[in-house]
PDB file of C-alpha atoms (C1' of nucleotides) in Angstrom:
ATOM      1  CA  UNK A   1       0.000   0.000   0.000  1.00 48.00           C
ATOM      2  CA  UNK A   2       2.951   2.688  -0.660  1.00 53.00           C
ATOM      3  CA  UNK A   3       1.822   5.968  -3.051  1.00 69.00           C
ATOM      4  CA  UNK A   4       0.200   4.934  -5.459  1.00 84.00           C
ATOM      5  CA  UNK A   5       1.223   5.456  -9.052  1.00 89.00           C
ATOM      6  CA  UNK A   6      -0.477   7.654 -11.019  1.00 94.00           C
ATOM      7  CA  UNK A   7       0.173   8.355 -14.764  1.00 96.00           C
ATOM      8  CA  UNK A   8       1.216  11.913 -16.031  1.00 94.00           C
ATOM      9  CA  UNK A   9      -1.379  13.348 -18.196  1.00 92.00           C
ATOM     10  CA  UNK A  10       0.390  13.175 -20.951  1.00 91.00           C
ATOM     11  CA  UNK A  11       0.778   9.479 -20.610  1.00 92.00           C
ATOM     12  CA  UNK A  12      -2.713   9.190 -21.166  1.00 93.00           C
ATOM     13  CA  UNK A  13      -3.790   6.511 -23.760  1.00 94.00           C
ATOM     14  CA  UNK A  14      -7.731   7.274 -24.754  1.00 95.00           C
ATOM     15  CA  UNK A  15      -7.676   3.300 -26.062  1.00 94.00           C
ATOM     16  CA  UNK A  16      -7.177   2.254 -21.919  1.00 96.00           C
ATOM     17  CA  UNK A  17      -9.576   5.592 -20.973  1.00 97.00           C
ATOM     18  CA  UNK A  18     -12.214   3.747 -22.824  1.00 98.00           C
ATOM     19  CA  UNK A  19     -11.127   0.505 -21.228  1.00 98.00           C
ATOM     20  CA  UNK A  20     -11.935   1.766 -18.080  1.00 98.00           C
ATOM     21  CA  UNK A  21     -15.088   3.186 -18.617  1.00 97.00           C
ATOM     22  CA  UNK A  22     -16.339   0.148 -20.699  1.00 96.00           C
ATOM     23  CA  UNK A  23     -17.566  -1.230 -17.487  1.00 96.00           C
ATOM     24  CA  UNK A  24     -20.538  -0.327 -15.703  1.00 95.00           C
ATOM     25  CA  UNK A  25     -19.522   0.231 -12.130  1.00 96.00           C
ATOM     26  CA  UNK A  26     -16.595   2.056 -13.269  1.00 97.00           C
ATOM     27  CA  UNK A  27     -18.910   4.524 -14.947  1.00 96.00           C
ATOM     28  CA  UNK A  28     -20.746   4.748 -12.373  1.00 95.00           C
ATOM     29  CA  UNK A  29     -18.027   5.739 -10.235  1.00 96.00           C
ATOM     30  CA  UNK A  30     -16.611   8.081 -12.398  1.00 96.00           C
ATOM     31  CA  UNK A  31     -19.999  10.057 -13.015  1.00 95.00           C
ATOM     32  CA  UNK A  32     -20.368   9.997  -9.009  1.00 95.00           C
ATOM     33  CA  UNK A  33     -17.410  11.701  -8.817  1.00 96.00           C
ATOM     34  CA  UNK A  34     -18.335  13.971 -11.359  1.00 94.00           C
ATOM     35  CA  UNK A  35     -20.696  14.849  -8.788  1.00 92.00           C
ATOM     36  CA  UNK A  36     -19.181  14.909  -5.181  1.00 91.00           C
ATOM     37  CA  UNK A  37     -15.779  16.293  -5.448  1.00 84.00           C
ATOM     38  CA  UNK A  38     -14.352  13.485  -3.739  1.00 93.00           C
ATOM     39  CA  UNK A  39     -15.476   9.882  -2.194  1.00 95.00           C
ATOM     40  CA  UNK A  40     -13.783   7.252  -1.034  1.00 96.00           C
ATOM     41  CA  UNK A  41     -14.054   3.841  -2.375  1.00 94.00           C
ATOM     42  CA  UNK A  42     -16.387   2.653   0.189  1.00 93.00           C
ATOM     43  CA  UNK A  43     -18.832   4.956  -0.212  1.00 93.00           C
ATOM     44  CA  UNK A  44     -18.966   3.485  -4.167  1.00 92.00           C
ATOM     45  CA  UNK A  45     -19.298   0.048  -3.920  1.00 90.00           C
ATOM     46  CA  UNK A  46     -22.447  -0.661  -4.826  1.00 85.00           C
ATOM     47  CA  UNK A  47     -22.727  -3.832  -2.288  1.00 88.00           C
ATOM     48  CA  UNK A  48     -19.746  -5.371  -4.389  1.00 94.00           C
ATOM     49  CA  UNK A  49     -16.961  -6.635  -1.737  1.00 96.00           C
ATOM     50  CA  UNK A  50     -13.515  -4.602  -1.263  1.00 96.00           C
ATOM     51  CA  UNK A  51     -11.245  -6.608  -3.622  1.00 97.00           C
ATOM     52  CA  UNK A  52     -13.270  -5.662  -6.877  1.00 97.00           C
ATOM     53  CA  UNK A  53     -13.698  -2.349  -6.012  1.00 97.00           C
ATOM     54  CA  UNK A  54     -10.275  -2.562  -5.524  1.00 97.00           C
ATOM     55  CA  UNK A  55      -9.952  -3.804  -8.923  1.00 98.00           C
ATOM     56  CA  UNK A  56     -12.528  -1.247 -10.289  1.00 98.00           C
ATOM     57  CA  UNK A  57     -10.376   2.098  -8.860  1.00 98.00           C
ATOM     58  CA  UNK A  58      -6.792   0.377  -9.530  1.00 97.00           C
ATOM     59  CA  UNK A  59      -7.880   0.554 -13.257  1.00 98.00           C
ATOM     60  CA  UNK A  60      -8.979   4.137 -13.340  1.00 98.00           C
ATOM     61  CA  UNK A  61      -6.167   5.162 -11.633  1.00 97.00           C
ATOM     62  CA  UNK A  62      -4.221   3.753 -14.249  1.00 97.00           C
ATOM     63  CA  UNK A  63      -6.426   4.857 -16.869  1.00 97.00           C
ATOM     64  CA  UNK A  64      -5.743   8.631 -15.390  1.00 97.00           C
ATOM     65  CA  UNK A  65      -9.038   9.165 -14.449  1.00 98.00           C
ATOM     66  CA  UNK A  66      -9.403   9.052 -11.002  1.00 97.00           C
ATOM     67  CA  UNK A  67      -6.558  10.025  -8.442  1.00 97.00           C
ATOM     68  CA  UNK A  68      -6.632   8.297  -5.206  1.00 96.00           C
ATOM     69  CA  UNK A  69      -4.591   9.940  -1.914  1.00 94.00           C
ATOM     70  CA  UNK A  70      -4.309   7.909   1.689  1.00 91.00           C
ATOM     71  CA  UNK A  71      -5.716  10.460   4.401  1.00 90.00           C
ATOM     72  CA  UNK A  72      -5.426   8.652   7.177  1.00 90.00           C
ATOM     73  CA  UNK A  73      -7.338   5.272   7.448  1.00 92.00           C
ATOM     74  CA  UNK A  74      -9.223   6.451   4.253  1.00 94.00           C
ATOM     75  CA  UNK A  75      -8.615   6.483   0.629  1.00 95.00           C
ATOM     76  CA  UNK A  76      -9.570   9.650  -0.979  1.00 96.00           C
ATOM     77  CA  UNK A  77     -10.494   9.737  -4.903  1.00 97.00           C
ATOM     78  CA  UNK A  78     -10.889  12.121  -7.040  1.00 97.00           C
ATOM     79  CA  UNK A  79     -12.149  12.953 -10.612  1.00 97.00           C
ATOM     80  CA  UNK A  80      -8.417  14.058 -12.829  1.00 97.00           C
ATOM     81  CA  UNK A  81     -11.400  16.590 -14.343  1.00 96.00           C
ATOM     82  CA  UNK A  82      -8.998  19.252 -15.131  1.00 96.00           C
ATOM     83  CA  UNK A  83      -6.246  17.129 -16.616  1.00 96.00           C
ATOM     84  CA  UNK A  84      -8.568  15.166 -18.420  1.00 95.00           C
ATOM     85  CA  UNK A  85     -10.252  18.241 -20.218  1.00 94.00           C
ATOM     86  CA  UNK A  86      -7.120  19.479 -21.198  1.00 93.00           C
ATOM     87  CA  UNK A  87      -5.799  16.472 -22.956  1.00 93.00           C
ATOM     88  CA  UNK A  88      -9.057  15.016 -24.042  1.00 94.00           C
ATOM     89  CA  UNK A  89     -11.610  18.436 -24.471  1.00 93.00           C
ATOM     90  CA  UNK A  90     -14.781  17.233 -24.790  1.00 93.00           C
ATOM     91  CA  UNK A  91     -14.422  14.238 -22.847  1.00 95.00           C
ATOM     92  CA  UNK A  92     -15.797  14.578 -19.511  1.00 94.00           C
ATOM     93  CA  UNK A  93     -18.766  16.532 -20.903  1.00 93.00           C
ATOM     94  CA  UNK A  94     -19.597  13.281 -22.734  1.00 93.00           C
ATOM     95  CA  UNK A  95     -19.060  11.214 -20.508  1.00 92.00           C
ATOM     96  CA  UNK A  96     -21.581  13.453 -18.000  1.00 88.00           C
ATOM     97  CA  UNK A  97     -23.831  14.066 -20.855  1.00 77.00           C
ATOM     98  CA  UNK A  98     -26.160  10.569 -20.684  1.00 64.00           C
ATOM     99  CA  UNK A  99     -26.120  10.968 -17.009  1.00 54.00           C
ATOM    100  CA  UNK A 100     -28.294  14.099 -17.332  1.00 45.00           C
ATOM    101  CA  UNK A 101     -30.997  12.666 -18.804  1.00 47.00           C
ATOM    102  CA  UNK A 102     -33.972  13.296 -16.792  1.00 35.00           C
ATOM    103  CA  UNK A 103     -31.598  15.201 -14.441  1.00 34.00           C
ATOM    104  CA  UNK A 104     -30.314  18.757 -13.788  1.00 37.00           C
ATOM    105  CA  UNK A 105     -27.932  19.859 -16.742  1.00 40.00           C
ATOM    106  CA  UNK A 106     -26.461  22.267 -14.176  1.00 40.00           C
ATOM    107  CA  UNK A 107     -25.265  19.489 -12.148  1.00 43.00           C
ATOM    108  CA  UNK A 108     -22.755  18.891 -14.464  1.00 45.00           C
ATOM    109  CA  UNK A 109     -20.694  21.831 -14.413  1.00 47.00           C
ATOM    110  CA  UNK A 110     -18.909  21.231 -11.493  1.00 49.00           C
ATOM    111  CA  UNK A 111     -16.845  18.845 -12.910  1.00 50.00           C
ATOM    112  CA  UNK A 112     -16.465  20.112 -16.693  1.00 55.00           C
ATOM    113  CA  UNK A 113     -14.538  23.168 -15.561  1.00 51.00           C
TER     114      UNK A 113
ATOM    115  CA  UNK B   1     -26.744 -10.299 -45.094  1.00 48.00           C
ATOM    116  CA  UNK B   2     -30.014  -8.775 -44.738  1.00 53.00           C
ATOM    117  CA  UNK B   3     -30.118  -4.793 -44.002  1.00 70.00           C
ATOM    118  CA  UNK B   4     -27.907  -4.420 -41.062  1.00 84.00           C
ATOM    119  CA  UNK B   5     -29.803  -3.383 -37.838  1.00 89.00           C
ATOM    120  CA  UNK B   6     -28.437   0.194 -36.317  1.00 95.00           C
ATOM    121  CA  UNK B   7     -29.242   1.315 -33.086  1.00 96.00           C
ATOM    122  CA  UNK B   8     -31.607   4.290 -32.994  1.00 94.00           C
ATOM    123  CA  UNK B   9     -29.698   7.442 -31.632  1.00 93.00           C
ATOM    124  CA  UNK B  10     -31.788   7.400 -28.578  1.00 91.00           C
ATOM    125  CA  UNK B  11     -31.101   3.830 -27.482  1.00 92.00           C
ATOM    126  CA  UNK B  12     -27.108   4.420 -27.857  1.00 93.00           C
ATOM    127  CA  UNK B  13     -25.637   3.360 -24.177  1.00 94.00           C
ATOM    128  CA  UNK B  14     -22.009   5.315 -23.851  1.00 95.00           C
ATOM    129  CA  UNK B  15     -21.217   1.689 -21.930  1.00 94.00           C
ATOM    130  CA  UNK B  16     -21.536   0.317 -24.780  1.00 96.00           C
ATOM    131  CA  UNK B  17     -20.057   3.038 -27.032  1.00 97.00           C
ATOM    132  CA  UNK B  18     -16.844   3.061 -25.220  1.00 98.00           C
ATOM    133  CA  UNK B  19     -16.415  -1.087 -24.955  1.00 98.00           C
ATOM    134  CA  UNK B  20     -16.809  -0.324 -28.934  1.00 98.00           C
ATOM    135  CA  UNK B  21     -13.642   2.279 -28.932  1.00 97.00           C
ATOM    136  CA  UNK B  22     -11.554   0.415 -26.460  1.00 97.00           C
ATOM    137  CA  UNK B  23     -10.097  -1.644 -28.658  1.00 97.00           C
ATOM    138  CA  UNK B  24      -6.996  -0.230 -30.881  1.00 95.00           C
ATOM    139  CA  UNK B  25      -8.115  -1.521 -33.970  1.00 96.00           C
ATOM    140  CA  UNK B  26     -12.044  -0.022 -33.934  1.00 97.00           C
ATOM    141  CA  UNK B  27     -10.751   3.189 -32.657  1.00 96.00           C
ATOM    142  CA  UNK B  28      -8.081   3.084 -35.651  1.00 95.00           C
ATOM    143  CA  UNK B  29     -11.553   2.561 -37.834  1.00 96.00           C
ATOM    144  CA  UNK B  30     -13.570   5.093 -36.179  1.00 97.00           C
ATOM    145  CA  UNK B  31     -10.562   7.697 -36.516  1.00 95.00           C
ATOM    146  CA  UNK B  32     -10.327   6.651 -40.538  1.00 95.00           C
ATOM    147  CA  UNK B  33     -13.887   7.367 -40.639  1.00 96.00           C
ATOM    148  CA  UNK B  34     -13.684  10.598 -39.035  1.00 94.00           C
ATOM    149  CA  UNK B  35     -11.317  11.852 -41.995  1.00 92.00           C
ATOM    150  CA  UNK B  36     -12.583  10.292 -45.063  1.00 91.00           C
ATOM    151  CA  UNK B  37     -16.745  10.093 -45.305  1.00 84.00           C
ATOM    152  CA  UNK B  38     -16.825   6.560 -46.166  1.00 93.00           C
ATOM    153  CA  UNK B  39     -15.081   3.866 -46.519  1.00 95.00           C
ATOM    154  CA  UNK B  40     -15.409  -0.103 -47.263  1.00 96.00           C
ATOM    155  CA  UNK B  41     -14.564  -2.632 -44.432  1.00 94.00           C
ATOM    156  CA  UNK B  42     -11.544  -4.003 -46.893  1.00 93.00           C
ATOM    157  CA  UNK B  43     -10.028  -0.300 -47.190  1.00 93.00           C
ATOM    158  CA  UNK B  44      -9.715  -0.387 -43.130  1.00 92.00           C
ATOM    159  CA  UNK B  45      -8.001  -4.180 -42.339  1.00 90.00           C
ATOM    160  CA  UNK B  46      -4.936  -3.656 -41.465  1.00 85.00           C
ATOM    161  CA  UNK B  47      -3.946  -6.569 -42.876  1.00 88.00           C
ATOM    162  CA  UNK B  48      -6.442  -8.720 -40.943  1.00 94.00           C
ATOM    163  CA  UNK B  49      -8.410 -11.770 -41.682  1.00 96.00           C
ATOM    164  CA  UNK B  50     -12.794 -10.724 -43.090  1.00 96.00           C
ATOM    165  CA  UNK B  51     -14.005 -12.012 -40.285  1.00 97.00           C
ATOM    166  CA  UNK B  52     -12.094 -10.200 -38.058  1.00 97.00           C
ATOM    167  CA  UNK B  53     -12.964  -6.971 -39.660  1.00 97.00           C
ATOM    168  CA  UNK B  54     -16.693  -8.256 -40.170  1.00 97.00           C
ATOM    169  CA  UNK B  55     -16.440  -9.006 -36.456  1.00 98.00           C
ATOM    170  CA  UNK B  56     -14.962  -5.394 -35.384  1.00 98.00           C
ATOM    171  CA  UNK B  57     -17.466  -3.538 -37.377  1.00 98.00           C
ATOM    172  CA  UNK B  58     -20.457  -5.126 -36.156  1.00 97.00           C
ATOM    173  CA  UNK B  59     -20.076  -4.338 -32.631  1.00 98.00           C
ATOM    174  CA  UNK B  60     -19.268  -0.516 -33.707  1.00 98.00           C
ATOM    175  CA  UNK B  61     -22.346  -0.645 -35.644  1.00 97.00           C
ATOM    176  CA  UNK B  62     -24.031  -1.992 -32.442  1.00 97.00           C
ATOM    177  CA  UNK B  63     -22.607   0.703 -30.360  1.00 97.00           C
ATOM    178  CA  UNK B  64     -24.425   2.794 -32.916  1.00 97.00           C
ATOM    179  CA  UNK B  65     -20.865   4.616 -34.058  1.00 98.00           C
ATOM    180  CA  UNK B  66     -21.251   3.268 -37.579  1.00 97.00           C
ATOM    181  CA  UNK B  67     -23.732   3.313 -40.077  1.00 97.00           C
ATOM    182  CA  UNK B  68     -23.322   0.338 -42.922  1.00 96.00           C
ATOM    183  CA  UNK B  69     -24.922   0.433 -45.751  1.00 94.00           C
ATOM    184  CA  UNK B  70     -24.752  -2.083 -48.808  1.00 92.00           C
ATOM    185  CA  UNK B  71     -24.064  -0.297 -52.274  1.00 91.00           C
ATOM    186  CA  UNK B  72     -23.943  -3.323 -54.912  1.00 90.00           C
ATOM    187  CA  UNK B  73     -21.141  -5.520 -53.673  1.00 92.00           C
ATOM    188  CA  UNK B  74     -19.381  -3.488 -51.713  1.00 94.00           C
ATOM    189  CA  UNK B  75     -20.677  -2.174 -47.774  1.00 95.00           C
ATOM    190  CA  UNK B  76     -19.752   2.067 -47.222  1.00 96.00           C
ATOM    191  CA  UNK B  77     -19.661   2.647 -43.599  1.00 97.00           C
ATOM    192  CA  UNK B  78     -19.708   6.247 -42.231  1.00 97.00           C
ATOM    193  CA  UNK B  79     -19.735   7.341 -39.223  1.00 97.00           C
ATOM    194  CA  UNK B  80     -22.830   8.266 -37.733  1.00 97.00           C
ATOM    195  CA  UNK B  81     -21.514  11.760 -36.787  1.00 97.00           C
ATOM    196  CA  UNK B  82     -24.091  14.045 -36.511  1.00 96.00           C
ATOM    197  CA  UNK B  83     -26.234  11.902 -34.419  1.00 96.00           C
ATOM    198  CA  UNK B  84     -23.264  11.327 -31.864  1.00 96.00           C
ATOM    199  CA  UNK B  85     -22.601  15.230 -31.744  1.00 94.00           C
ATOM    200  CA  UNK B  86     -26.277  15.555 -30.835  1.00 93.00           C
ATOM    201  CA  UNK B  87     -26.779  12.934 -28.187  1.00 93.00           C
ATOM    202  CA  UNK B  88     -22.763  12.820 -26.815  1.00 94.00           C
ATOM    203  CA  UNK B  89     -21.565  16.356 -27.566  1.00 93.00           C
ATOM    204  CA  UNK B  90     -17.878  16.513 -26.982  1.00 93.00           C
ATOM    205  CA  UNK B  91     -17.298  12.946 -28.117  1.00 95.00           C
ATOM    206  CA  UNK B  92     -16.305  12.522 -30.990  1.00 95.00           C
ATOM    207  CA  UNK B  93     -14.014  15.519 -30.320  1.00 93.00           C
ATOM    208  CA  UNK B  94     -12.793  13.546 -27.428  1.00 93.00           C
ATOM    209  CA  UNK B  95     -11.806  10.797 -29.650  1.00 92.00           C
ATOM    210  CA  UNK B  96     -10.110  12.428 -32.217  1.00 88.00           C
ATOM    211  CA  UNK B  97      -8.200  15.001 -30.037  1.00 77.00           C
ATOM    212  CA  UNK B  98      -5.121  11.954 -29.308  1.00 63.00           C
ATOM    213  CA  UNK B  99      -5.129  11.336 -33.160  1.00 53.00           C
ATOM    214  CA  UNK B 100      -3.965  15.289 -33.881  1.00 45.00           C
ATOM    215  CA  UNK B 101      -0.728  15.080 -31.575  1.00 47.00           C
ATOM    216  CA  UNK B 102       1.918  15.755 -33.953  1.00 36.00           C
ATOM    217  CA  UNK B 103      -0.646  16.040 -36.999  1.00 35.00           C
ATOM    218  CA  UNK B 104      -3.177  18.846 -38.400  1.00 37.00           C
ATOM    219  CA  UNK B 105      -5.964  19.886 -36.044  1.00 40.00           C
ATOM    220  CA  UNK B 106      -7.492  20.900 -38.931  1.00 40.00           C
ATOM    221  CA  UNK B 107      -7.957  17.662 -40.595  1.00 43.00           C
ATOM    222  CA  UNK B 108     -10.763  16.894 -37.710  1.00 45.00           C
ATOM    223  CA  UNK B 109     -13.158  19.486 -38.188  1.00 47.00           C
ATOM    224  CA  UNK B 110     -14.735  17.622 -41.163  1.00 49.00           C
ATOM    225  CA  UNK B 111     -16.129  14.828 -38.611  1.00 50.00           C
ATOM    226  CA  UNK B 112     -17.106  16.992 -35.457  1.00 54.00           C
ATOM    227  CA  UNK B 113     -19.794  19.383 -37.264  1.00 50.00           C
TER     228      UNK B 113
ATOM    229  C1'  DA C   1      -0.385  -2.461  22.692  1.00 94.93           C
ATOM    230  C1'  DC C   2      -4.643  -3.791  20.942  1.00 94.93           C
ATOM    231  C1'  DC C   3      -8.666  -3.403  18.164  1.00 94.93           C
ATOM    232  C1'  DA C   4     -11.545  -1.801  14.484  1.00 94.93           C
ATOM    233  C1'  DA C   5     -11.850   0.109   9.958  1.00 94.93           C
ATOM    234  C1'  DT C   6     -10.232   0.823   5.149  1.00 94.93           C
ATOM    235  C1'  DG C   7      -8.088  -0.867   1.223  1.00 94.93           C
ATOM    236  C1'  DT C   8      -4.646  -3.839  -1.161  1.00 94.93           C
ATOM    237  C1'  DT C   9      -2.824  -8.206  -2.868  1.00 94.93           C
ATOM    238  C1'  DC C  10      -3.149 -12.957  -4.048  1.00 94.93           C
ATOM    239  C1'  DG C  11      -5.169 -16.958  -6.097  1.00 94.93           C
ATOM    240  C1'  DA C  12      -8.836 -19.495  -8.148  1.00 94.93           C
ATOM    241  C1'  DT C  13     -12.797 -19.532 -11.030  1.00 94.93           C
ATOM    242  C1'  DA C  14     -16.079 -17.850 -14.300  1.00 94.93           C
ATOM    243  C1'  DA C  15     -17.399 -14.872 -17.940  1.00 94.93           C
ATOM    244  C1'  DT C  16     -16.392 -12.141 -21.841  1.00 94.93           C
ATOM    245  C1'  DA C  17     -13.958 -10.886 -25.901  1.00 94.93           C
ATOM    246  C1'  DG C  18     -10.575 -11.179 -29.874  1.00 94.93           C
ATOM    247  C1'  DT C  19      -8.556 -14.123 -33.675  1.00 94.93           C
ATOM    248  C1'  DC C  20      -8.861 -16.710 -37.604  1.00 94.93           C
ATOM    249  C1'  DG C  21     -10.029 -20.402 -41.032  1.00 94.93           C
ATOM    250  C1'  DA C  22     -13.803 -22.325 -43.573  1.00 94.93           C
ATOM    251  C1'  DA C  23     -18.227 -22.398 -45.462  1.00 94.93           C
ATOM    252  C1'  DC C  24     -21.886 -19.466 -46.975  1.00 94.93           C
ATOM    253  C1'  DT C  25     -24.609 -15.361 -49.157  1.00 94.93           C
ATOM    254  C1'  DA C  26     -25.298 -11.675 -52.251  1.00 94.93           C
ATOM    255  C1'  DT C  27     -24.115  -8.756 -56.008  1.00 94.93           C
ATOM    256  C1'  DC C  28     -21.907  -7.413 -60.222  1.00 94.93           C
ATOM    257  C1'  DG C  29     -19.780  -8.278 -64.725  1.00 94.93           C
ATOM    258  C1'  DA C  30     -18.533 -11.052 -68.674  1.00 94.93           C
TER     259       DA C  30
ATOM    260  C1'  DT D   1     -24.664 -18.950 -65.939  1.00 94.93           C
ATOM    261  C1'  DC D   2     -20.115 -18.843 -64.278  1.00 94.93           C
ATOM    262  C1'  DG D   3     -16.645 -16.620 -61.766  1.00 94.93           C
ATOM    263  C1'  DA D   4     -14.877 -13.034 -58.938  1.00 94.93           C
ATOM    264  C1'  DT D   5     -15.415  -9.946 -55.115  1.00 94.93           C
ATOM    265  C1'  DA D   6     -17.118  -8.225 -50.517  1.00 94.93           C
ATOM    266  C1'  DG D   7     -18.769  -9.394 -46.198  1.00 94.93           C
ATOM    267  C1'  DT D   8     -21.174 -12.408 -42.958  1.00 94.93           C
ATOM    268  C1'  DT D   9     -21.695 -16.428 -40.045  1.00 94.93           C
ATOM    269  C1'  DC D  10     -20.082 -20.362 -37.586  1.00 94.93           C
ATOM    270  C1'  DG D  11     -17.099 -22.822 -34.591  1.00 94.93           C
ATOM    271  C1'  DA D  12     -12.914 -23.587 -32.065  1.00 94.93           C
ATOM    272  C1'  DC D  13      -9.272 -21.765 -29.637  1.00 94.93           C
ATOM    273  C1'  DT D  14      -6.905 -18.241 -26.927  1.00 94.93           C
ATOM    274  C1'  DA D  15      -6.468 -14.337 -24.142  1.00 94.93           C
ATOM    275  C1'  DT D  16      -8.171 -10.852 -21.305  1.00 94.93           C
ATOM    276  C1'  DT D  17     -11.096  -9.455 -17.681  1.00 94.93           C
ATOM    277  C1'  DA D  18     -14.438  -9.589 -13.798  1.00 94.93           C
ATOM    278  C1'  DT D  19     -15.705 -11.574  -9.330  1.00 94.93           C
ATOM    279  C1'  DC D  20     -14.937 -12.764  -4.751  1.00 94.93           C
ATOM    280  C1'  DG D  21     -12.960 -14.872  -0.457  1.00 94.93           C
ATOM    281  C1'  DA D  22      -8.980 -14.894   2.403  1.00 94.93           C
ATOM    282  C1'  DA D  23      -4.819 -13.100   4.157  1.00 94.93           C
ATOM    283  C1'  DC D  24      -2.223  -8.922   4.708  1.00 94.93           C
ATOM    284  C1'  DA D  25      -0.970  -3.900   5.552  1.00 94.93           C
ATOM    285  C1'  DT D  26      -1.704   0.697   7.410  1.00 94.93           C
ATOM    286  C1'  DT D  27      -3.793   4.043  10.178  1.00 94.93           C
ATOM    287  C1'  DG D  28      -6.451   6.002  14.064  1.00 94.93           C
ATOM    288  C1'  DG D  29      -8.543   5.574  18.473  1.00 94.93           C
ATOM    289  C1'  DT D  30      -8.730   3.904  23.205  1.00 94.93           C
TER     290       DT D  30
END
DNA sequence: ACCAATGTTCGATAATAGTCGAACTATCGA
DNA sequence: TCGATAGTTCGACTATTATCGAACATTGGT
C-alpha cells in the first residue's frame, strides 16, 4: 500500500480511458465523482466486496481518471477533471452528458470546468 | 446479409459506445472514418483476416458509431456523426483530439460538425 | 499495545472478448 | 450462368477481464 502510481497526463492513452469506462460500475463511479468532489471507495461500492472495487479504482487510476490519496485510514479519490479536459476536451462533458438525462444539466458543471 | 440493424440514436448506451472504442483496432476505424466520409470494411483491415474486420465492425455498428450500408457488392460505412454530436456532444471531439498530436488539427473538423 | 476500519494483494474460477479459417450469401460483370 | 469480389456467419481456440474470499498492511482511536 505505498503511493500509489499515477500516470502523467500526458501518458494518457484514450484506447485504456475507454477501457476503463467500458464497465458499468466504473462509470458509475466516475460520473459519481463527477458529482461529489471526492469519495472514497467505500462509499462506491455498490454492495460489491472490497477486492473488486479494488480492482474497479486500480484501473482508473491507471487509466488517469481518477486520483486516489491515503488520508489517514481512508482512501480519498478524485475525478483528474482538469487534466482530463485538457488532454481530451470534450471528454468529460460526454461522458456526464447521458447521465443528465432526466436530471439537472447544471449538475454537471462542477466537474467540466 | 439482410439490411444491417443500427441502433436508434436514442437507445445508444455510452457503456456500450466506449467497450466499442476500447479496442486499438475499432478506434483506428472510427478515426479513418472521421477523416474520409466513407469507406469499405476491406479499405480499413490492417492486414487482418474478413471475419475479423466483419467481427470489429459489427459491434461498432451496435454501439451505434457506424452506419453500414450495402451499395452493390461493396458495404460504405460512415460514421454516424451528426447523431453522436447531438446525443454525446464533446465525443467525438474527445476521440479524435489523441489522433492530432503531432498532426493537423485541422484535418478533424470535417467529422465533429 | 490492541482493536476496528479501510483498502490492497493474491489466487482461483467464471465470464467475456478477440482471432482466424472455412463455409456461406449476395451482387456485379462477362 | 459462371466466376470473382465483398462481407457475414459459424465454430474452435486463446487471451483478457471480472468476481470474490482470504490473508495482509496501514492508520487512528482507546
Amino acid at each position: 500500500m505505498r503511493p500509489y502510481k499515477h500516470p502523467n497526463a500526458d501518458e494518457l492513452t484514450l484506447e485504456r480511458i475507454f477501457h476503463a469506462l467500458s464497465d458499468p460500475a466504473r462509470l458509475e463511479i466516475v460520473r459519481h465523482l463527477a458529482r461529489v468532489e471526492a469519495a472514497t471507495c467505500g462509499e462506491l461500492d455498490g454492495g460489491r466486496p472490497k477486492s473488486s472495487m479494488s480492482h474497479h479504482f486500480r484501473i482508473l487510476r491507471d487509466a488517469g481518471l481518477v486520483h486516489t490519496r491515503a488520508a489517514g485510514t481512508v482512501h480519498q479519490n478524485t475525478l483528474r477533471a482538469s487534466e482530463l479536459n485538457a488532454r481530451f476536451p470534450g471528454l468529460l462533458e460526454a461522458i456526464l452528458a447521458q447521465a443528465s438525462d432526466g436530471g439537472s444539466p447544471a449538475e454537471e458543471q462542477k466537474a467540466t470546468h
